[in-house]
Tab-separated table of C-alpha atoms in Angstrom:
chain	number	residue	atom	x	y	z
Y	1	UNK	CA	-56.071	-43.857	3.073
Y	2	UNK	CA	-52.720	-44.540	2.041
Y	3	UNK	CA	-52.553	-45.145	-2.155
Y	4	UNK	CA	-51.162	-48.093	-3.406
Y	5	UNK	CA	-48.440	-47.917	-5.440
Y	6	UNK	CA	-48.540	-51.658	-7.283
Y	7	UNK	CA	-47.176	-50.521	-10.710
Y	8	UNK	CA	-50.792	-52.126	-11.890
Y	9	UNK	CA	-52.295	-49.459	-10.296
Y	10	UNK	CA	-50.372	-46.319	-11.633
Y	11	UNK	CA	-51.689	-44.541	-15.052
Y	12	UNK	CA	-49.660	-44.445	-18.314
Y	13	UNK	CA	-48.463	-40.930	-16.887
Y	14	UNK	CA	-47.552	-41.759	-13.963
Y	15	UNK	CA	-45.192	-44.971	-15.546
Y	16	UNK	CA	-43.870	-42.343	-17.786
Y	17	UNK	CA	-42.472	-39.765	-15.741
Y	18	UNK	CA	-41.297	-42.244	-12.827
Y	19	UNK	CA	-39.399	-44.208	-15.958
Y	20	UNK	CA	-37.894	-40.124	-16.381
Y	21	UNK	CA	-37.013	-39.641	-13.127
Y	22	UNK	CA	-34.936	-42.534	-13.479
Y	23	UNK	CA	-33.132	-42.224	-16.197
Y	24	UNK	CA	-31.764	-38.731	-15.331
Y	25	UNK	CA	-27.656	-39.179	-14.870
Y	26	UNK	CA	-26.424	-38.452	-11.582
Y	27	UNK	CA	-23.904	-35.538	-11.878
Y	28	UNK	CA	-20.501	-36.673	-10.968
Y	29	UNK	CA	-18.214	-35.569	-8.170
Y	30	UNK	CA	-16.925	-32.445	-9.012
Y	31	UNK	CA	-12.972	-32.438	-9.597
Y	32	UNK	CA	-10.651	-30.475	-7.207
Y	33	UNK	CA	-9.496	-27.486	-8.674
Y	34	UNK	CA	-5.751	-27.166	-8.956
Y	35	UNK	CA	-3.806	-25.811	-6.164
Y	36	UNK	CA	-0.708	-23.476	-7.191
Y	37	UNK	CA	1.284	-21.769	-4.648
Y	38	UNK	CA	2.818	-18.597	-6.190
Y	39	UNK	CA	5.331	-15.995	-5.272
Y	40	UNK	CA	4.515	-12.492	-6.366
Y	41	UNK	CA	6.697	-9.477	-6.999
Y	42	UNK	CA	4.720	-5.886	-6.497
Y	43	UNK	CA	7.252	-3.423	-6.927
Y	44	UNK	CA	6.959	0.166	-7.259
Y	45	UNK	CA	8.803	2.583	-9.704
Y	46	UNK	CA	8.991	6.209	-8.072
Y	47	UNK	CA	10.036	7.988	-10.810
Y	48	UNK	CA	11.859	11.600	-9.886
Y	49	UNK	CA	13.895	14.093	-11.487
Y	50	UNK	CA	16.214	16.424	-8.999
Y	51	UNK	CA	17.871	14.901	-5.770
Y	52	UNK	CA	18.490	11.580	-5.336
Y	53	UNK	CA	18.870	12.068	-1.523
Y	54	UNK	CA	15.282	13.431	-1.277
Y	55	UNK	CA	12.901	12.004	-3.993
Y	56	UNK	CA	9.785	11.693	-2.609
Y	57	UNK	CA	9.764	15.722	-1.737
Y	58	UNK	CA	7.030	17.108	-3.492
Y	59	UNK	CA	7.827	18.351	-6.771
Y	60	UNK	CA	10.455	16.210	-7.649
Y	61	UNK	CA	8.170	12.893	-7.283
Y	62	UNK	CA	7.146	12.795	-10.882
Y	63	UNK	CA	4.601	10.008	-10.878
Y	64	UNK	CA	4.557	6.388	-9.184
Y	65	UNK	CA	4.112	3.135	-11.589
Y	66	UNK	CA	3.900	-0.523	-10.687
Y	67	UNK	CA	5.961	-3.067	-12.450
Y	68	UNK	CA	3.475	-5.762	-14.424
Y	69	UNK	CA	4.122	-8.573	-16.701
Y	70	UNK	CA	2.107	-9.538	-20.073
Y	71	UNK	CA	0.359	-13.096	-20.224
Y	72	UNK	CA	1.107	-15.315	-23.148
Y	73	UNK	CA	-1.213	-15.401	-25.678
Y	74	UNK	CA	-2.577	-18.861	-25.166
Y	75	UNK	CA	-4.121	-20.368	-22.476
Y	76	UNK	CA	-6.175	-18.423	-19.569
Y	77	UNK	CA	-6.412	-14.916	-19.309
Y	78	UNK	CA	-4.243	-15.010	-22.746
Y	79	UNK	CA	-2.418	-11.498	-23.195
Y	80	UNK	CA	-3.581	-9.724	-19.996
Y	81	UNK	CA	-1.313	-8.414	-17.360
Y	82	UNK	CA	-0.095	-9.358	-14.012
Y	83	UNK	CA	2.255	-8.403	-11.696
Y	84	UNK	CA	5.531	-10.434	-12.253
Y	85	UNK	CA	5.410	-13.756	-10.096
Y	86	UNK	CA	7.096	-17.767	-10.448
Y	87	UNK	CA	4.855	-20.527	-9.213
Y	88	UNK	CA	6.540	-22.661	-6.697
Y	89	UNK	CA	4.380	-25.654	-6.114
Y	90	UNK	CA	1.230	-27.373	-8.089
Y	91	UNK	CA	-0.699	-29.680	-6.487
Y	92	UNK	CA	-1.257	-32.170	-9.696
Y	93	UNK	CA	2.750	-32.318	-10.511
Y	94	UNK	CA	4.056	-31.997	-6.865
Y	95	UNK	CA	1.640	-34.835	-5.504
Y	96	UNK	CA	2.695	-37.145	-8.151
Y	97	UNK	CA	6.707	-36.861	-7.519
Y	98	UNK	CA	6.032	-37.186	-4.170
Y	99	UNK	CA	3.898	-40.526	-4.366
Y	100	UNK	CA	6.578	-41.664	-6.821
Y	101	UNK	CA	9.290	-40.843	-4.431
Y	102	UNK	CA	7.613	-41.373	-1.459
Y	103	UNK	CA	9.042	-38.120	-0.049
Y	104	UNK	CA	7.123	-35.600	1.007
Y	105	UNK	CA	9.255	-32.666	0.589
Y	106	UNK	CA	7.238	-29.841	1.752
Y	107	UNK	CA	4.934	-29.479	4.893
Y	108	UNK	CA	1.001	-28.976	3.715
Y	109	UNK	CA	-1.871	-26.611	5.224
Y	110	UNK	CA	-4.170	-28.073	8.232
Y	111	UNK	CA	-6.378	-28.770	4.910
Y	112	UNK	CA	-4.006	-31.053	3.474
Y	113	UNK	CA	-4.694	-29.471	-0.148
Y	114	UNK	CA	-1.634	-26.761	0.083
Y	115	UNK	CA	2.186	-27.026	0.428
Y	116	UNK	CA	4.030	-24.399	2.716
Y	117	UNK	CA	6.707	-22.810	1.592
Y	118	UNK	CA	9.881	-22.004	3.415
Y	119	UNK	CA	10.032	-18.321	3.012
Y	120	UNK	CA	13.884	-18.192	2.457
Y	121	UNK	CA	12.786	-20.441	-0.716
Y	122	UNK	CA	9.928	-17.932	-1.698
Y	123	UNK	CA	12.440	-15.058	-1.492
Y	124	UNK	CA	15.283	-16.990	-3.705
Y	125	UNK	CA	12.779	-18.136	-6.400
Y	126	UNK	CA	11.404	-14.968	-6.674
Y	127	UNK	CA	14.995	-13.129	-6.992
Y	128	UNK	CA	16.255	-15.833	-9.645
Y	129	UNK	CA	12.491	-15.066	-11.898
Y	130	UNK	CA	13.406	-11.167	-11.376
Y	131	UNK	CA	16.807	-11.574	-12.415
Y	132	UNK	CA	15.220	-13.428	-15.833
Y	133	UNK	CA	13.395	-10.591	-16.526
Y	134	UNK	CA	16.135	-7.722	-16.910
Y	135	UNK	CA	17.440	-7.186	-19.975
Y	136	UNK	CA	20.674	-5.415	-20.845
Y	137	UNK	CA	19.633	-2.671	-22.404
Y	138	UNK	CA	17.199	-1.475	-19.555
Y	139	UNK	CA	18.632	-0.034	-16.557
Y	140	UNK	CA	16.816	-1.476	-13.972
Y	141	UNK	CA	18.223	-4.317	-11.775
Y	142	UNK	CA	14.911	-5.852	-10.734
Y	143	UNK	CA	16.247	-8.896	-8.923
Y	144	UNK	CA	18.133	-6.039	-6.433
Y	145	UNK	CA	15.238	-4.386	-4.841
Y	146	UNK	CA	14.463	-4.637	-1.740
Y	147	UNK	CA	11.414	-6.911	-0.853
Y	148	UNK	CA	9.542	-6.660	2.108
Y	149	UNK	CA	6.212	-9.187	2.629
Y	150	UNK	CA	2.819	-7.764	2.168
Y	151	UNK	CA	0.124	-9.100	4.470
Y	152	UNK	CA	1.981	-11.104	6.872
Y	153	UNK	CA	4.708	-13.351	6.485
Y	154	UNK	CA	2.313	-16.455	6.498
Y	155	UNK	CA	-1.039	-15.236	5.528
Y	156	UNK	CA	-0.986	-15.331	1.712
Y	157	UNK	CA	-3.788	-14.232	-0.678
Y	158	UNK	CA	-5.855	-16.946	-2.122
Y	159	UNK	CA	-8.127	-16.309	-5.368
Y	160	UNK	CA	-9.787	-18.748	-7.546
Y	161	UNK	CA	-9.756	-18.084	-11.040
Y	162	UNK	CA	-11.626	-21.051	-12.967
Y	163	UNK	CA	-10.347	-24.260	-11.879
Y	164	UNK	CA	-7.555	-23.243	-10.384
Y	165	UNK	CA	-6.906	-21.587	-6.947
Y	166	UNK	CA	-3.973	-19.354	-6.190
Y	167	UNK	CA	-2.031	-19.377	-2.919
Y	168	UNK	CA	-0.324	-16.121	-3.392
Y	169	UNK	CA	2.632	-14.559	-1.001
Y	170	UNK	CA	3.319	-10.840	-1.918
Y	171	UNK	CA	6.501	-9.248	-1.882
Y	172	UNK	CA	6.316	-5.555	-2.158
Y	173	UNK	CA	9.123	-3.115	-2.551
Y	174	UNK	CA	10.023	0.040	-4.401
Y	175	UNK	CA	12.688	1.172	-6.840
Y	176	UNK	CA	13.782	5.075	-7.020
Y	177	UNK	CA	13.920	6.105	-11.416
Y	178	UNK	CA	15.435	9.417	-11.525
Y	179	UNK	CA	15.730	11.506	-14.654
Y	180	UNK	CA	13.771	8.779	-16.614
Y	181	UNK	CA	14.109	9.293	-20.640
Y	182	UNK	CA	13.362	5.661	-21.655
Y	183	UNK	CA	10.397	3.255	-22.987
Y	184	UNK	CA	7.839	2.404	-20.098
Y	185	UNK	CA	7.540	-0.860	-22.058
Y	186	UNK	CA	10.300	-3.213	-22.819
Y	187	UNK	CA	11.136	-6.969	-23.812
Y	188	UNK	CA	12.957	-8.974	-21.038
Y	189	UNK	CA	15.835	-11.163	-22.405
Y	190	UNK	CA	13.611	-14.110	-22.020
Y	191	UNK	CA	11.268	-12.985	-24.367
Y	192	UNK	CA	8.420	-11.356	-21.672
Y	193	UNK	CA	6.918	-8.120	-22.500
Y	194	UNK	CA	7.133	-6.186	-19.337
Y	195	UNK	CA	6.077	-2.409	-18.687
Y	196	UNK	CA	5.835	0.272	-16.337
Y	197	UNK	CA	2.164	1.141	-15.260
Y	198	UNK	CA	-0.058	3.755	-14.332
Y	199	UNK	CA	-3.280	3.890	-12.780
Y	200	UNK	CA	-3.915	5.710	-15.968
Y	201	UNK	CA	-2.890	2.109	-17.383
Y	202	UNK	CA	-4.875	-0.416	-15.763
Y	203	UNK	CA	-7.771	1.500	-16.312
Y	204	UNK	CA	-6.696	1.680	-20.578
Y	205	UNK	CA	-6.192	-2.035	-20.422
Y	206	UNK	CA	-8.314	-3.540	-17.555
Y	207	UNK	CA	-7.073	-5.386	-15.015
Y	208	UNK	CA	-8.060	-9.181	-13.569
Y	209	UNK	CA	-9.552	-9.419	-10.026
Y	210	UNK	CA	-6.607	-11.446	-8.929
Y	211	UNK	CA	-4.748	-8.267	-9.884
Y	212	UNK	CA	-7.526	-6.003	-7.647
Y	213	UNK	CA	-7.132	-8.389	-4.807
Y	214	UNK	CA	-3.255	-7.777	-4.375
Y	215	UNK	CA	-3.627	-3.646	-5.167
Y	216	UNK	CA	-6.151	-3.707	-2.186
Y	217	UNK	CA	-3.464	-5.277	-0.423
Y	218	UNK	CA	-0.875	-3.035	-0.844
């Protein structure tokens, strides 16, 4: 027999916890997390002493280092370090000029969520943010090594950190450093701490898993 639920017939209990059930707020909609499109720089530092014309010969390959970048020390992941990279496109800035302008500039993932980037464009932005980071005093000439795509021209690396998700396209390449007697840390001319790094390194100062991700791409 089916109970009937006229509110005369419930108990004091039962009043109470339906009353409960009610009031309970309905979570809202999560947000979307914020799509950035970045292009990254992974290059290589073989360092050598000897012959220029044969450097990775064993014995005159002293050690290999990858280039990285320091955070700022505000905001997320404040003060850790990165490989070197400019970010090309954000959804929340990029989707408002365009419903300003009624333009839409770039062409956007079958998803709608992400823009995709000529690669000519990747390659020049990335060459211009190198070219920031050298700094008179240092030797190397960053912005002038050659760059090769990692992965696949279009298949980027995507990695959520928080509420934001990164569309990354890696650009690997490697620089020859013969006879090396200087710092393996210096300060761009923009400001940007930038060093030389070991495996030796990463393990000294930890590294994200956005940082893993690319390494295990390379």
């Amino acid at each position: 027999e089916s109970r009937n639920l006229n509110p005369n017939n419930l108990s004091a209990i039962q009043i109470g916890m339906t009353a409960a059930h009610a009031a309970i707020p309905i979570p809202p909609p999560k947000k979307a997390k914020r799509e950035e499109v970045l292009a990254v720089a992974a290059i290589q530092g073989i360092f050598c002493n000897g012959d220029s014309n044969s450097p990775k010969v064993s014995g005159n390959t002293i050690e290999k280092r990858w280039l990285m970048i320091q955070r700022s020390n505000s905001g997320l992941l404040a003060g850790q370090w990165e490989f070197p990279s400019t970010c090309l496109w954000v959804s929340e800035k990029n989707a408002k000029q365009e419903k300003k302008t009624k333009n839409k500039k770039n062409k956007m993932s079958e998803d709608g969520l992400v823009a995709l980037i000529d690669e000519r464009e990747r390659q020049k932005s990335l060459t211009h943010f190198l070219r920031q980071l050298e700094n008179d005093d240092h030797p190397y000439k960053l912005s002038e090594v050659q760059r090769k795509s990692a992965g696949g021209r279009e298949r980027p690396l995507q990695h959520i950190f928080s509420h934001i998700r990164h569309t990354m396209y890696v650009e690997t390449g490697e620089t020859i450093i013969l006879d090396f007697d200087g710092p393996m840390q210096w300060i761009s001319s923009d400001g940007r701490v930038l060093q030389w790094m070991s495996s030796a390194d990463f393990d000294r100062v930890g590294i994200t898993s956005g940082v893993k991700k690319i390494l295990n791409l390379l």
